[in-house]
Short mmCIF file of C-alpha atoms in Angstrom, two decimals:
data_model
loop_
_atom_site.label_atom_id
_atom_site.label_comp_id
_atom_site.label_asym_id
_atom_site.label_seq_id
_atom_site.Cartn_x
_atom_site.Cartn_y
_atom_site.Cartn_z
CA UNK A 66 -40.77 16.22 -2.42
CA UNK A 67 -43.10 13.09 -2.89
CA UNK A 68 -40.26 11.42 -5.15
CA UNK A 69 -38.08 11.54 -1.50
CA UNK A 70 -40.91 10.16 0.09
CA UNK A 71 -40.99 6.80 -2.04
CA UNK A 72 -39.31 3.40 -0.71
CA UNK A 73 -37.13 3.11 -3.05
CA UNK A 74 -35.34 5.53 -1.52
CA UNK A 75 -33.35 5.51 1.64
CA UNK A 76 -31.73 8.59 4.07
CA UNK A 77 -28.38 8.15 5.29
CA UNK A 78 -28.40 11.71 6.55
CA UNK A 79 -29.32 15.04 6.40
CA UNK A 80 -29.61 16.07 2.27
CA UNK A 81 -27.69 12.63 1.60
CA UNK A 82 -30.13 9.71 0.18
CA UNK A 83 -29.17 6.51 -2.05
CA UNK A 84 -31.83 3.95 -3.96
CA UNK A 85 -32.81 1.09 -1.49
CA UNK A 86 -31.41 -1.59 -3.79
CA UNK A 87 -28.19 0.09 -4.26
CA UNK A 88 -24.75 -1.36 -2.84
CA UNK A 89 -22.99 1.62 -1.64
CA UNK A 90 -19.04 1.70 -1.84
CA UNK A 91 -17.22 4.21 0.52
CA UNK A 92 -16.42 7.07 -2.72
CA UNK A 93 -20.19 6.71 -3.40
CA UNK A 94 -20.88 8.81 -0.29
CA UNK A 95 -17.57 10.50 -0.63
CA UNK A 96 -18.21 11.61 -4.19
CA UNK A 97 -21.55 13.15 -3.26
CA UNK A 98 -20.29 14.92 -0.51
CA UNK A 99 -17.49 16.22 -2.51
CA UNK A 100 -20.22 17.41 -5.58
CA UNK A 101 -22.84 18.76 -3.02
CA UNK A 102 -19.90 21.13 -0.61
CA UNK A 103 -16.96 22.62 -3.00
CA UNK A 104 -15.16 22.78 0.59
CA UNK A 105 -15.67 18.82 1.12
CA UNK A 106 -11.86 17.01 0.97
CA UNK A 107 -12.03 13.19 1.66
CA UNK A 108 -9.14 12.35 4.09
CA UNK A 109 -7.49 9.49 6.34
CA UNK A 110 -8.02 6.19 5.85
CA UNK A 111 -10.64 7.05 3.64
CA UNK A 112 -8.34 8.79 1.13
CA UNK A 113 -6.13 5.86 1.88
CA UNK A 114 -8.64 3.20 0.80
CA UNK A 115 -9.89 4.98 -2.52
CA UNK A 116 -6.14 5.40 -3.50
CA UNK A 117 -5.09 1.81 -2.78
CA UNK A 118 -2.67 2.39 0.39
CA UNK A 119 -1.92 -0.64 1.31
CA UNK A 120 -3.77 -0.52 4.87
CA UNK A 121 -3.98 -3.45 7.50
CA UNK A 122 -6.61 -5.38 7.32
CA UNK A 123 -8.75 -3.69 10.12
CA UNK A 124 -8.84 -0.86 7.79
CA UNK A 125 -8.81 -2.18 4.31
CA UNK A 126 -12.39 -2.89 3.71
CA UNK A 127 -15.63 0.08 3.90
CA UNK A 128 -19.00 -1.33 4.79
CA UNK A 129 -21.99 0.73 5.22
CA UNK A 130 -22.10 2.22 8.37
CA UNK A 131 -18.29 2.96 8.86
CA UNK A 132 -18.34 6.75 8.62
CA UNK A 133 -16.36 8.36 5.50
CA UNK A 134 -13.83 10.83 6.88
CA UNK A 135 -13.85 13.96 5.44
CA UNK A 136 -12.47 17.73 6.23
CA UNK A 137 -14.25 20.41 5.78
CA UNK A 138 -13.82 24.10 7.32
CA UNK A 139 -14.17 24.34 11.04
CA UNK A 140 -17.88 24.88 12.28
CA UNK A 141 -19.17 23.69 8.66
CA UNK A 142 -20.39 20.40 9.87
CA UNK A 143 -20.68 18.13 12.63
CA UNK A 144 -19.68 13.86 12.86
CA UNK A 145 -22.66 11.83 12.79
CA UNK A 146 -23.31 7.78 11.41
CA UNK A 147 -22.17 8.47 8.00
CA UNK A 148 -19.12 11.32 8.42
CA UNK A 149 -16.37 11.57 10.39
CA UNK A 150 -15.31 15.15 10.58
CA UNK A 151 -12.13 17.11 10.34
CA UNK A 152 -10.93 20.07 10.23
CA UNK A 153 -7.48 19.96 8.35
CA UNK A 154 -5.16 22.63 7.47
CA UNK A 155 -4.01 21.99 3.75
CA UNK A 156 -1.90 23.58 1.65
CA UNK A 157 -2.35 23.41 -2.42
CA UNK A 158 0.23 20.58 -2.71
CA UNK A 159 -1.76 18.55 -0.01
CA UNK A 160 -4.75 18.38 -2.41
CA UNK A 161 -5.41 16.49 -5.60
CA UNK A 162 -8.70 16.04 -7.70
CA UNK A 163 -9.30 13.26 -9.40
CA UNK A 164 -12.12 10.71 -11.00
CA UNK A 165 -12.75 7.27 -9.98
CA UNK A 166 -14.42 4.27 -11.98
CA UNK A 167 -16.82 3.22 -9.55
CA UNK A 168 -16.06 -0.56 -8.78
CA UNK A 169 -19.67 -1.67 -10.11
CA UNK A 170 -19.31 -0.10 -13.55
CA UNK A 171 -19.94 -1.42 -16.84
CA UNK A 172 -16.15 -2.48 -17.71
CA UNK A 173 -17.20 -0.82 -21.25
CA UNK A 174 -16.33 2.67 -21.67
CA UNK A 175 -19.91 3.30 -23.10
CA UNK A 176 -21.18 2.33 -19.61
CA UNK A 177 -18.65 3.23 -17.13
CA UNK A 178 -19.84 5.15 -13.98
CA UNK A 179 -16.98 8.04 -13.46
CA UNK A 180 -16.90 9.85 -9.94
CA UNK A 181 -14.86 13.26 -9.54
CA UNK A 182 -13.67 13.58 -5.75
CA UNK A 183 -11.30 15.84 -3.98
CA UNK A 184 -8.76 13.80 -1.73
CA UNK A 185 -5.70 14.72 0.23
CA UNK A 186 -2.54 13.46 -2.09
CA UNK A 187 -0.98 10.27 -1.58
CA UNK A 188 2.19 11.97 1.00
CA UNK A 189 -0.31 14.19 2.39
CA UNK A 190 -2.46 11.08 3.27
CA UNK A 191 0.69 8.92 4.64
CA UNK A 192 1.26 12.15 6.89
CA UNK A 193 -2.38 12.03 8.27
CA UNK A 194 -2.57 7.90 8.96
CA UNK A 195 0.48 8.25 11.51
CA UNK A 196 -1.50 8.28 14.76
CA UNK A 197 -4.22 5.73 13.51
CA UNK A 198 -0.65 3.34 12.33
CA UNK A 199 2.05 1.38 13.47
CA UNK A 200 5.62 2.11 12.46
CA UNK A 201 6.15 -0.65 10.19
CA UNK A 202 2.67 0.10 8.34
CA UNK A 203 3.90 3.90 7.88
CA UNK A 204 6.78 2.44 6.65
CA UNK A 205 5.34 -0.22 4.30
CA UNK A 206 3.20 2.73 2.60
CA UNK A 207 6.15 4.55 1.91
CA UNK A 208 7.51 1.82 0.68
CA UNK A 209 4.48 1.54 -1.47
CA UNK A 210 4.35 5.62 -2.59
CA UNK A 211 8.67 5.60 -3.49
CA UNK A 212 8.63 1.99 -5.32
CA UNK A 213 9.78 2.36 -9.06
CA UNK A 214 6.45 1.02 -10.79
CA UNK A 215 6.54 -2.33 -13.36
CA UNK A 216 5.05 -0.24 -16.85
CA UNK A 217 4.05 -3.67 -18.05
CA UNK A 218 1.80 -4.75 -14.98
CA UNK A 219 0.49 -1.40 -14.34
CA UNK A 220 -1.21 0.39 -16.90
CA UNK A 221 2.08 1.96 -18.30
CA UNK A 222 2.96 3.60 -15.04
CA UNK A 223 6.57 4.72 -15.13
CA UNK A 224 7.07 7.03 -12.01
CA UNK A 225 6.78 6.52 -8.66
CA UNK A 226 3.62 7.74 -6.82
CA UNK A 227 5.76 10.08 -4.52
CA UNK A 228 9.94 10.58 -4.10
CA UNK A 229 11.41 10.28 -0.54
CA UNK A 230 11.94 13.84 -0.73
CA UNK A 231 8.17 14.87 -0.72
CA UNK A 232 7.47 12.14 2.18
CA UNK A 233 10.01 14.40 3.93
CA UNK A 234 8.15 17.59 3.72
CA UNK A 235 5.26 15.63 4.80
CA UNK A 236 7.01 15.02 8.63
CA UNK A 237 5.61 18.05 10.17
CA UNK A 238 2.90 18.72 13.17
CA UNK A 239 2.20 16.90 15.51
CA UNK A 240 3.17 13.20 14.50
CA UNK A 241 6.66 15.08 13.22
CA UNK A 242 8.66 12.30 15.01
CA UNK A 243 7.18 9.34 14.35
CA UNK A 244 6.60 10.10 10.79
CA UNK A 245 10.55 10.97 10.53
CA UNK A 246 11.21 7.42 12.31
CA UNK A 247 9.26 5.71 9.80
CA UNK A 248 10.78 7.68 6.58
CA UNK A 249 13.96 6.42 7.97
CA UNK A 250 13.27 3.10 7.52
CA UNK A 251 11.25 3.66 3.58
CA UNK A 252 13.52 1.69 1.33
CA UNK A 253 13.11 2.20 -2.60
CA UNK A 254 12.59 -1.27 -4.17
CA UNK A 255 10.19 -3.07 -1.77
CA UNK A 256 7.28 -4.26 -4.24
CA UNK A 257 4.80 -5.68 -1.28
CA UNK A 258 3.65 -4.77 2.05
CA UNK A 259 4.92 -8.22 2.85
CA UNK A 260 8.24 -7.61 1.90
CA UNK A 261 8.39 -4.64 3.70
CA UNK A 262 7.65 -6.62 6.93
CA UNK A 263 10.37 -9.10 5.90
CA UNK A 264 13.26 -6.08 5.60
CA UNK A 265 12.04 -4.94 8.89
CA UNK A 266 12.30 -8.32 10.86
CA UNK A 267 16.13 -9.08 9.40
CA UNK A 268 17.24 -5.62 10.56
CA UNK A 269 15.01 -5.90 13.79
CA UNK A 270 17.08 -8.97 14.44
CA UNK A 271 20.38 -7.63 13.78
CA UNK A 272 21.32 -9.14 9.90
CA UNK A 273 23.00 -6.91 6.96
CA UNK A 274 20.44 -5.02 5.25
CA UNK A 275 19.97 -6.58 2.28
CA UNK A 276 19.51 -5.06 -1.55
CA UNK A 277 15.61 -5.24 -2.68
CA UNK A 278 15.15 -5.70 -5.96
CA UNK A 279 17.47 -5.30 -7.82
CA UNK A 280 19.72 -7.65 -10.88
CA UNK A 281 21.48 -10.54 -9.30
CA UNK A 282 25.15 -10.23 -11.08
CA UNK A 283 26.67 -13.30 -10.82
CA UNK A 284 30.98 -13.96 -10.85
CA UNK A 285 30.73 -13.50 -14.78
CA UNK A 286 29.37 -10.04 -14.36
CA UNK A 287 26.38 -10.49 -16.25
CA UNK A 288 23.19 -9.71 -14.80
CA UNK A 289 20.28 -11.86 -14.07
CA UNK A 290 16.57 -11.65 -12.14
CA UNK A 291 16.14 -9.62 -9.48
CA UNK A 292 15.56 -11.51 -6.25
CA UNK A 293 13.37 -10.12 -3.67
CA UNK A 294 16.09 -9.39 -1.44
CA UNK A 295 20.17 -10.10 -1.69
CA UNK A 296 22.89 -10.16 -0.21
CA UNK A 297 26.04 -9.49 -2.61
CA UNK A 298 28.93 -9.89 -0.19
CA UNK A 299 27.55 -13.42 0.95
CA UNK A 300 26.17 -14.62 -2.41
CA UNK A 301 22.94 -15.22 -0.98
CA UNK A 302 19.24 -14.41 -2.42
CA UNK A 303 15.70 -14.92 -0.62
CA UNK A 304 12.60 -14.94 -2.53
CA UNK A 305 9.39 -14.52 -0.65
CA UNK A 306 6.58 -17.44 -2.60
CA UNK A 307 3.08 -16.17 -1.75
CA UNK A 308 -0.15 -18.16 -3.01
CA UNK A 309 0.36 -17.23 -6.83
CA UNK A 310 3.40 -19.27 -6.37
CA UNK A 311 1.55 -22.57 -5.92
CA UNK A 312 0.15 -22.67 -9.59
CA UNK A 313 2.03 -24.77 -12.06
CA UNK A 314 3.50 -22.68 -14.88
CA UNK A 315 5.09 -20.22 -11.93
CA UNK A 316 6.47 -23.89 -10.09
CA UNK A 317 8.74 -24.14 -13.40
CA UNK A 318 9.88 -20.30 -13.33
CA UNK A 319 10.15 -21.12 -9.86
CA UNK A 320 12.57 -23.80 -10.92
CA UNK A 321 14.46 -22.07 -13.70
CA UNK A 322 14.93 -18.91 -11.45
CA UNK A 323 16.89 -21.68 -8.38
CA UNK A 324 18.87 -22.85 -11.04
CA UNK A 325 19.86 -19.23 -12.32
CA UNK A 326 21.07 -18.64 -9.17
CA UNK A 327 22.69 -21.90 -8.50
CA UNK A 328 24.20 -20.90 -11.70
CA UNK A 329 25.31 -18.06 -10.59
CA UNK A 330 27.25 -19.20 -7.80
CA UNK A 331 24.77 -17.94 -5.18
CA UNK A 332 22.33 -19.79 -2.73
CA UNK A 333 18.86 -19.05 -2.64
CA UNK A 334 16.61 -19.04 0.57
CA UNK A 335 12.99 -19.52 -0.36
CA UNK A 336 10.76 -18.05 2.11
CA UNK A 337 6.75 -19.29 2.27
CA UNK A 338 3.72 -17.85 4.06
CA UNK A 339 4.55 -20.12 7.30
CA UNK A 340 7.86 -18.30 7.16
CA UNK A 341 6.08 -14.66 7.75
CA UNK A 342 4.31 -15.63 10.77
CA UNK A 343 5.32 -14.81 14.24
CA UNK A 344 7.16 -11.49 13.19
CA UNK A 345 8.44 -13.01 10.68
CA UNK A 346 10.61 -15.55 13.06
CA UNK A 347 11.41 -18.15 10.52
CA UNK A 348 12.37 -16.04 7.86
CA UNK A 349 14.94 -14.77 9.78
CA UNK A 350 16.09 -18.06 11.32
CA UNK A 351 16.61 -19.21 7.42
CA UNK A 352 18.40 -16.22 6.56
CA UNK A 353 20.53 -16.56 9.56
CA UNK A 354 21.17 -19.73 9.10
CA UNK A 355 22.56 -19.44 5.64
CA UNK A 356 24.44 -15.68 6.15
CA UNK A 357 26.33 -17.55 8.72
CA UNK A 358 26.85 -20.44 7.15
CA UNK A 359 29.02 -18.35 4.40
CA UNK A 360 30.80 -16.87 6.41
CA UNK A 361 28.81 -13.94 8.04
CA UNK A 362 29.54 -12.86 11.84
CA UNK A 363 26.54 -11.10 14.01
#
């Protein structure tokens, strides 16, 4: 009892302490929970965070003091400071357990800190942020969960997270109708948040949807990149250039992909940071511009 008694040591709440010096990250708390109850499930945007749904920014980031949220059975515990409480109904598909490297670790395996948690899964999580979300973040996480991964920038991931049919057996309770709204809008292919906001200001404003991702085939019939988004019919592609696009090497891929597509036969509308702002309202005036321009009636 002494050794709790020492400085070093600080109480965030009842049974829960941490080491004074310590910089505590959200699955820190969430982990110890999850070890100390075998009833604890982390859930909400705090499942959200530890598995990387792309969140807004009001949400993205934990600091101490923002409560974890976490179910456990009804009349097991109460919120306070450092919980939020719920009492969820889940099913054995809703759950997964899994082990985090904590962000502070050692990147050597010898060293690594591992953390086992239980979480709700990634659909079961998308289910559970609709009435803390707006429509086009719901959608923009399904986006994220159905997207067909890139083995060769992510760790030799090959499958999506989740298919559009499991986000479907997800639109149940309460939030049934807008979580079916927003799975009507999910779109394989989208590879950013950002683009997902794009898609849903051209059809907000009345354009053709347009294909995402997928091989530009020019008049030859051989394929070529795949553009952000395209339009087949009109022989028009848009990339969206974020910040990464600003160093020099990806200027002169930059370069070489315009000229592919000039190649091609098509016209490409490059779309810039400036261009995302405002819902997106000068995105769509450049797309506009150029679907009409070749030919395209609203």
């Amino acid at each position: 009892m002494e050794r709790l008694r020492r400085a070093d040591l600080k109480r965030l709440r009842t049974g829960l302490l941490a080491r004074t010096a310590a910089e505590l990250v959200e699955m820190d708390i969430a982990s110890a929970l999850c070890r100390s109850d075998p009833d604890a499930v982390v859930v909400g945007v705090s499942s959200a965070r530890i598995q990387a749904l792309p969140l807004p920014l009001r949400l993205e980031k934990w600091s101490e003091g923002t409560p974890v949220h976490i179910s456990f059975p009804p009349g097991r515990r109460t919120t306070d400071d450092v919980i939020s409480r719920h009492a969820l109904v889940l099913g054995p598909g809703d759950l997964r357990a899994a082990s985090f490297v904590h962000p502070a670790s050692d990147a050597s395996n010898s060293n690594r800190l591992v953390l086992p948690l239980r979480l709700t899964s990634r659909a079961r999580t998308w289910r559970d942020l609709a009435r803390a979300l707006s429509h086009a973040r719901l959608v923009a996480i399904g986006d994220h969960l159905v997207r067909r991964p890139r083995p060769d920038f992510e760790f030799g991931r090959s499958e999506p997270w989740c298919s559009l049919e499991d986000l479907a057996l997800q639109c149940t309770g309460r939030h049934a109708q807008i979580l079916r709204a927003a799975l009507q809008d999910v779109r394989v292919g989208a590879d950013s948040p950002r683009e997902t906001m794009l898609r849903l200001a051209f059809a907000e404003a009345g354009l053709p949807e347009p294909e995402i991702n997928v091989p530009l085939v020019g008049s030859d019939g051989r394929a070529r990149h795949t553009p952000d988004f395209q339009w087949p019919a009109h022989r028009i592609a848009a990339e969206y250039d974020g910040k990464g696009h600003s160093e020099p090497d990806q200027v002169k891929r930059d370069i070489a992909r315009a000229r592919r597509v000039r190649d091609a036969g098509w016209t490409e509308v490059r779309l810039f940071a400036t261009d995302a702002e405002n819902d997106c309202a000068g995105a769509v005036d450049q797309v506009r511009r150029e679907l009409r321009f070749k030919g395209w009636v609203p």
